[in-house]
C-alpha cells in the first residue's frame, strides 16, 4: 500500500495515529513517521507490514468483533428488549443495535479498574463532592434510546438525576476502559465515537500490555494525551486536583506480569 492508500484507509476507518499504534504494536513515533512526508525513513519492513495489516482489515471484522448470534434478527436490529432477554450468565453490550459479547476480565484488568475507582472515590469523599463512582457491571443507557446500553469499566457521574435504579440514564462525565485483546478495537473506535457524541467529558483507555494511558478530554484544545505507567495522570473533570499515580498502581500488581 502506498502512503496515500494508507492515509485514505486510516481516514475511512476513523483511526488516529495513536489508535493505529495501539492496534499494530508499532510505536506512535514510528506510525507518525510512516504518515509524514519525511523521505529519510527508519521504518522497518515488519513495522510497515504491521501497520498495513491493521488498515487492511475490513469494517465488518471491526464492527462485528465479539458479536453474538441471535436468531430472528440481524446485527443492527436489536433493542433493549433483546438486551434484557439475554440469559443472566451472559454479559453483552448493545451499541447501535449490535450485540457484543463481553468475556470475563483478567485479574490485571479488574485490579486496574478497582484501584482507579478507589482513588476517585477517595478524592470525592475528601472534598465532600456529590459525584458518583461505579465499576462494571453497571448499565449505562448512553443515548437514552432503546438501541444502546454499554458497561464501561469505571464511570463517574456528577449529575445525580441521571442515576436511576435500573441504570445510568445518559452520558457519564468520566469513563475508563481497560483494554483487552477482545475489546481493544471496540474501545478505541466504536466506543470512542459513541462517548464523544453522547457528551462524555473525559475518556481514559488503560492499556496494560503497552503500559500506557490514553486520555481524551473532549472539552480541551489538545484532545489526546498519552501517559506511561511511570506517570501521575490528572483527572480533568476535577481540574487536575485529583491524580492517579500509575507507578503506584503498577507496583501493586507487577507480580502478575511475571
CSV table of N, CA, C and O in Angstrom, one decimal, residues 157-236:
chain,number,residue,atom,x,y,z
A,157,UNK,N,-20.3,9.9,37.5
A,157,UNK,CA,-21.5,10.7,37.1
A,157,UNK,C,-21.7,11.8,38.2
A,157,UNK,O,-21.8,11.5,39.3
A,158,UNK,N,-21.7,13.0,37.7
A,158,UNK,CA,-21.8,14.1,38.6
A,158,UNK,C,-23.2,14.7,38.7
A,158,UNK,O,-23.5,15.5,39.6
A,159,UNK,N,-24.0,14.4,37.7
A,159,UNK,CA,-25.4,14.8,37.7
A,159,UNK,C,-26.3,13.6,38.2
A,159,UNK,O,-26.6,12.7,37.5
A,160,UNK,N,-26.7,13.7,39.5
A,160,UNK,CA,-27.3,12.5,40.1
A,160,UNK,C,-28.7,12.2,39.5
A,160,UNK,O,-29.3,11.2,39.7
A,161,UNK,N,-29.3,13.2,38.8
A,161,UNK,CA,-30.5,13.0,38.1
A,161,UNK,C,-30.4,11.9,37.1
A,161,UNK,O,-31.5,11.3,36.7
A,162,UNK,N,-29.2,11.6,36.6
A,162,UNK,CA,-29.0,10.5,35.6
A,162,UNK,C,-29.0,9.1,36.2
A,162,UNK,O,-29.0,8.1,35.5
A,163,UNK,N,-28.9,9.1,37.6
A,163,UNK,CA,-28.7,7.8,38.2
A,163,UNK,C,-30.1,7.3,38.7
A,163,UNK,O,-30.7,7.9,39.6
A,164,UNK,N,-30.6,6.2,38.0
A,164,UNK,CA,-31.8,5.6,38.4
A,164,UNK,C,-31.6,4.2,38.8
A,164,UNK,O,-30.5,3.7,38.7
A,165,UNK,N,-32.6,3.5,39.4
A,165,UNK,CA,-32.3,2.2,39.9
A,165,UNK,C,-31.9,1.2,38.8
A,165,UNK,O,-31.1,0.3,39.0
A,166,UNK,N,-32.5,1.3,37.6
A,166,UNK,CA,-32.3,0.4,36.5
A,166,UNK,C,-30.9,0.6,35.9
A,166,UNK,O,-30.2,-0.4,35.5
A,167,UNK,N,-30.4,1.8,35.8
A,167,UNK,CA,-29.2,2.1,35.1
A,167,UNK,C,-28.8,3.5,35.3
A,167,UNK,O,-29.4,4.3,36.0
A,168,UNK,N,-27.7,3.9,34.6
A,168,UNK,CA,-27.3,5.3,34.4
A,168,UNK,C,-28.0,5.8,33.1
A,168,UNK,O,-27.7,5.2,32.1
A,169,UNK,N,-28.8,6.8,33.2
A,169,UNK,CA,-29.6,7.2,32.0
A,169,UNK,C,-29.0,8.5,31.5
A,169,UNK,O,-29.3,9.6,31.9
A,170,UNK,N,-28.1,8.3,30.5
A,170,UNK,CA,-27.4,9.4,29.9
A,170,UNK,C,-25.9,9.2,30.0
A,170,UNK,O,-25.4,8.2,30.5
A,171,UNK,N,-25.2,10.2,29.5
A,171,UNK,CA,-23.7,10.1,29.5
A,171,UNK,C,-23.1,10.4,30.8
A,171,UNK,O,-23.3,11.4,31.4
A,172,UNK,N,-22.2,9.5,31.3
A,172,UNK,CA,-21.3,9.9,32.5
A,172,UNK,C,-20.4,11.0,32.1
A,172,UNK,O,-20.1,11.3,30.9
A,173,UNK,N,-19.9,11.7,33.1
A,173,UNK,CA,-18.9,12.7,32.9
A,173,UNK,C,-17.5,12.1,32.6
A,173,UNK,O,-16.8,12.7,31.8
A,174,UNK,N,-17.2,11.0,33.2
A,174,UNK,CA,-15.9,10.4,33.1
A,174,UNK,C,-16.0,8.9,32.9
A,174,UNK,O,-16.8,8.2,33.6
A,175,UNK,N,-15.2,8.3,32.0
A,175,UNK,CA,-15.3,6.9,31.7
A,175,UNK,C,-13.8,6.4,31.6
A,175,UNK,O,-13.0,7.0,30.9
A,176,UNK,N,-13.6,5.2,32.1
A,176,UNK,CA,-12.4,4.5,32.0
A,176,UNK,C,-12.7,3.1,31.4
A,176,UNK,O,-13.6,2.4,31.8
A,177,UNK,N,-11.9,2.7,30.3
A,177,UNK,CA,-12.0,1.4,29.8
A,177,UNK,C,-10.6,0.8,29.9
A,177,UNK,O,-9.6,1.4,29.5
A,178,UNK,N,-10.5,-0.4,30.4
A,178,UNK,CA,-9.2,-1.1,30.5
A,178,UNK,C,-9.1,-2.0,29.3
A,178,UNK,O,-10.0,-2.9,29.1
A,179,UNK,N,-8.2,-1.9,28.4
A,179,UNK,CA,-8.1,-2.6,27.1
A,179,UNK,C,-7.8,-4.1,27.4
A,179,UNK,O,-7.0,-4.4,28.2
A,180,UNK,N,-8.4,-4.9,26.5
A,180,UNK,CA,-8.1,-6.3,26.5
A,180,UNK,C,-8.1,-6.7,25.0
A,180,UNK,O,-8.7,-6.0,24.2
A,181,UNK,N,-7.5,-7.8,24.6
A,181,UNK,CA,-7.4,-8.2,23.2
A,181,UNK,C,-8.8,-8.3,22.6
A,181,UNK,O,-9.0,-8.0,21.4
A,182,UNK,N,-9.8,-8.8,23.4
A,182,UNK,CA,-11.1,-9.0,22.8
A,182,UNK,C,-12.0,-7.7,22.7
A,182,UNK,O,-13.0,-7.7,21.9
A,183,UNK,N,-11.6,-6.6,23.3
A,183,UNK,CA,-12.3,-5.4,23.3
A,183,UNK,C,-11.6,-4.2,22.8
A,183,UNK,O,-12.1,-3.1,22.7
A,184,UNK,N,-10.3,-4.4,22.5
A,184,UNK,CA,-9.4,-3.2,22.1
A,184,UNK,C,-10.0,-2.4,21.0
A,184,UNK,O,-10.1,-1.2,21.1
A,185,UNK,N,-10.4,-3.0,19.9
A,185,UNK,CA,-10.8,-2.3,18.7
A,185,UNK,C,-12.1,-1.6,19.0
A,185,UNK,O,-12.3,-0.4,18.6
A,186,UNK,N,-13.0,-2.2,19.8
A,186,UNK,CA,-14.3,-1.6,20.1
A,186,UNK,C,-14.1,-0.4,21.0
A,186,UNK,O,-14.7,0.7,20.8
A,187,UNK,N,-13.2,-0.5,22.0
A,187,UNK,CA,-13.0,0.6,22.9
A,187,UNK,C,-12.3,1.8,22.2
A,187,UNK,O,-12.5,2.9,22.5
A,188,UNK,N,-11.4,1.5,21.2
A,188,UNK,CA,-10.6,2.5,20.6
A,188,UNK,C,-11.3,3.2,19.4
A,188,UNK,O,-11.0,4.3,19.0
A,189,UNK,N,-12.4,2.6,18.9
A,189,UNK,CA,-13.0,3.2,17.8
A,189,UNK,C,-14.5,3.4,18.0
A,189,UNK,O,-15.0,4.5,18.1
A,190,UNK,N,-15.3,2.3,18.1
A,190,UNK,CA,-16.7,2.4,18.3
A,190,UNK,C,-17.1,3.2,19.5
A,190,UNK,O,-17.9,4.1,19.5
A,191,UNK,N,-16.6,2.8,20.7
A,191,UNK,CA,-16.9,3.4,21.9
A,191,UNK,C,-16.3,4.9,22.0
A,191,UNK,O,-17.0,5.8,22.5
A,192,UNK,N,-15.2,5.1,21.4
A,192,UNK,CA,-14.6,6.4,21.4
A,192,UNK,C,-15.6,7.4,20.7
A,192,UNK,O,-15.9,8.5,21.2
A,193,UNK,N,-16.1,7.0,19.5
A,193,UNK,CA,-17.0,7.8,18.8
A,193,UNK,C,-18.3,8.0,19.6
A,193,UNK,O,-18.9,9.1,19.6
A,194,UNK,N,-18.8,6.9,20.2
A,194,UNK,CA,-20.1,7.0,20.9
A,194,UNK,C,-20.0,7.9,22.1
A,194,UNK,O,-20.9,8.7,22.3
A,195,UNK,N,-18.9,7.8,22.8
A,195,UNK,CA,-18.7,8.6,24.0
A,195,UNK,C,-18.6,10.1,23.6
A,195,UNK,O,-19.1,11.0,24.3
A,196,UNK,N,-17.9,10.3,22.6
A,196,UNK,CA,-17.7,11.7,22.1
A,196,UNK,C,-19.1,12.3,21.8
A,196,UNK,O,-19.4,13.4,22.2
A,197,UNK,N,-19.8,11.6,21.0
A,197,UNK,CA,-21.1,12.1,20.5
A,197,UNK,C,-22.1,12.2,21.6
A,197,UNK,O,-23.0,13.1,21.6
A,198,UNK,N,-22.0,11.4,22.7
A,198,UNK,CA,-23.0,11.4,23.8
A,198,UNK,C,-22.8,12.5,24.8
A,198,UNK,O,-23.6,12.8,25.6
A,199,UNK,N,-21.6,13.1,24.7
A,199,UNK,CA,-21.3,14.2,25.7
A,199,UNK,C,-20.4,13.8,26.9
A,199,UNK,O,-20.4,14.6,27.8
A,200,UNK,N,-19.8,12.7,26.8
A,200,UNK,CA,-18.8,12.3,27.9
A,200,UNK,C,-17.7,13.4,27.8
A,200,UNK,O,-17.2,13.7,26.8
A,201,UNK,N,-17.3,13.9,29.0
A,201,UNK,CA,-16.3,14.9,29.1
A,201,UNK,C,-14.9,14.4,29.0
A,201,UNK,O,-14.0,15.0,28.4
A,202,UNK,N,-14.6,13.2,29.6
A,202,UNK,CA,-13.3,12.6,29.7
A,202,UNK,C,-13.3,11.1,29.5
A,202,UNK,O,-14.1,10.5,30.2
A,203,UNK,N,-12.4,10.6,28.7
A,203,UNK,CA,-12.4,9.2,28.5
A,203,UNK,C,-10.9,8.7,28.5
A,203,UNK,O,-10.0,9.1,27.8
A,204,UNK,N,-10.7,7.7,29.4
A,204,UNK,CA,-9.3,7.1,29.6
A,204,UNK,C,-9.4,5.7,29.0
A,204,UNK,O,-10.3,4.9,29.3
A,205,UNK,N,-8.3,5.3,28.3
A,205,UNK,CA,-8.1,4.0,27.9
A,205,UNK,C,-6.8,3.5,28.5
A,205,UNK,O,-5.7,4.0,28.1
A,206,UNK,N,-6.9,2.5,29.4
A,206,UNK,CA,-5.7,2.0,30.1
A,206,UNK,C,-5.3,0.7,29.3
A,206,UNK,O,-6.1,-0.2,29.2
A,207,UNK,N,-4.1,0.7,28.8
A,207,UNK,CA,-3.5,-0.4,28.1
A,207,UNK,C,-2.5,-1.1,28.9
A,207,UNK,O,-1.3,-0.7,29.0
A,208,UNK,N,-2.9,-2.2,29.6
A,208,UNK,CA,-2.0,-2.9,30.5
A,208,UNK,C,-0.8,-3.5,29.7
A,208,UNK,O,0.3,-3.6,30.3
A,209,UNK,N,-1.0,-3.9,28.5
A,209,UNK,CA,0.1,-4.6,27.7
A,209,UNK,C,1.2,-3.6,27.3
A,209,UNK,O,2.4,-3.8,27.5
A,210,UNK,N,0.8,-2.4,26.8
A,210,UNK,CA,1.7,-1.4,26.4
A,210,UNK,C,2.1,-0.5,27.5
A,210,UNK,O,3.0,0.4,27.4
A,211,UNK,N,1.5,-0.6,28.7
A,211,UNK,CA,1.8,0.1,29.9
A,211,UNK,C,1.7,1.6,29.6
A,211,UNK,O,2.6,2.4,29.9
A,212,UNK,N,0.5,2.0,29.1
A,212,UNK,CA,0.3,3.4,28.9
A,212,UNK,C,-1.2,3.7,29.1
A,212,UNK,O,-2.1,2.8,29.1
A,213,UNK,N,-1.5,5.0,29.2
A,213,UNK,CA,-2.9,5.5,29.3
A,213,UNK,C,-3.1,6.6,28.3
A,213,UNK,O,-2.4,7.6,28.2
A,214,UNK,N,-4.2,6.4,27.5
A,214,UNK,CA,-4.6,7.4,26.5
A,214,UNK,C,-5.7,8.1,27.1
A,214,UNK,O,-6.8,7.6,27.5
A,215,UNK,N,-5.6,9.5,27.2
A,215,UNK,CA,-6.6,10.3,27.9
A,215,UNK,C,-7.2,11.3,26.8
A,215,UNK,O,-6.5,12.1,26.2
A,216,UNK,N,-8.5,11.1,26.6
A,216,UNK,CA,-9.2,12.0,25.8
A,216,UNK,C,-10.0,13.0,26.7
A,216,UNK,O,-10.8,12.6,27.5
A,217,UNK,N,-9.8,14.3,26.5
A,217,UNK,CA,-10.5,15.3,27.2
A,217,UNK,C,-11.2,16.1,26.1
A,217,UNK,O,-10.6,17.0,25.4
A,218,UNK,N,-12.5,15.9,25.9
A,218,UNK,CA,-13.2,16.4,24.7
A,218,UNK,C,-13.5,17.9,24.8
A,218,UNK,O,-13.9,18.4,23.7
A,219,UNK,N,-13.3,18.5,25.9
A,219,UNK,CA,-13.6,19.9,26.0
A,219,UNK,C,-12.4,20.8,25.9
A,219,UNK,O,-12.4,22.0,26.1
A,220,UNK,N,-11.2,20.2,25.6
A,220,UNK,CA,-10.0,20.9,25.6
A,220,UNK,C,-9.4,21.0,24.1
A,220,UNK,O,-9.8,20.2,23.3
A,221,UNK,N,-8.6,21.9,23.9
A,221,UNK,CA,-8.0,22.1,22.5
A,221,UNK,C,-7.1,20.9,22.2
A,221,UNK,O,-7.2,20.4,21.0
A,222,UNK,N,-6.3,20.5,23.1
A,222,UNK,CA,-5.5,19.3,22.9
A,222,UNK,C,-6.3,18.1,23.4
A,222,UNK,O,-6.3,17.9,24.6
A,223,UNK,N,-6.9,17.3,22.5
A,223,UNK,CA,-7.9,16.3,23.0
A,223,UNK,C,-7.2,15.1,23.6
A,223,UNK,O,-7.6,14.6,24.6
A,224,UNK,N,-6.1,14.7,23.0
A,224,UNK,CA,-5.5,13.4,23.4
A,224,UNK,C,-4.1,13.6,24.0
A,224,UNK,O,-3.3,14.3,23.5
A,225,UNK,N,-3.9,13.0,25.2
A,225,UNK,CA,-2.6,12.9,25.9
A,225,UNK,C,-2.3,11.5,26.2
A,225,UNK,O,-3.2,10.7,26.5
A,226,UNK,N,-1.1,11.1,26.0
A,226,UNK,CA,-0.6,9.7,26.3
A,226,UNK,C,0.4,9.7,27.4
A,226,UNK,O,1.4,10.5,27.4
A,227,UNK,N,0.1,8.9,28.5
A,227,UNK,CA,1.0,8.8,29.6
A,227,UNK,C,1.5,7.4,29.8
A,227,UNK,O,0.8,6.4,29.4
A,228,UNK,N,2.7,7.2,30.3
A,228,UNK,CA,3.2,5.9,30.7
A,228,UNK,C,2.8,5.5,32.1
A,228,UNK,O,2.3,6.3,32.8
A,229,UNK,N,3.1,4.3,32.4
A,229,UNK,CA,2.8,3.8,33.8
A,229,UNK,C,3.8,4.3,34.8
A,229,UNK,O,3.7,3.9,36.0
A,230,UNK,N,4.7,5.3,34.4
A,230,UNK,CA,5.5,5.9,35.4
A,230,UNK,C,5.0,7.3,35.7
A,230,UNK,O,5.6,8.1,36.4
A,231,UNK,N,3.7,7.6,35.3
A,231,UNK,CA,3.2,9.0,35.4
A,231,UNK,C,2.1,9.1,36.4
A,231,UNK,O,1.4,8.1,36.8
A,232,UNK,N,1.9,10.3,36.9
A,232,UNK,CA,0.7,10.7,37.6
A,232,UNK,C,-0.2,11.4,36.6
A,232,UNK,O,0.1,12.4,36.0
A,233,UNK,N,-1.4,10.8,36.4
A,233,UNK,CA,-2.3,11.3,35.4
A,233,UNK,C,-3.4,12.1,36.1
A,233,UNK,O,-4.2,11.6,36.9
A,234,UNK,N,-3.5,13.4,35.7
A,234,UNK,CA,-4.5,14.3,36.3
A,234,UNK,C,-5.9,14.0,35.8
A,234,UNK,O,-6.1,13.7,34.6
A,235,UNK,N,-6.9,14.1,36.7
A,235,UNK,CA,-8.3,13.9,36.3
A,235,UNK,C,-8.9,15.3,35.9
A,235,UNK,O,-9.0,16.1,36.7
A,236,UNK,N,-9.2,15.4,34.6
A,236,UNK,CA,-9.6,16.7,34.1
A,236,UNK,C,-10.9,17.2,34.7
A,236,UNK,O,-11.1,18.4,34.9
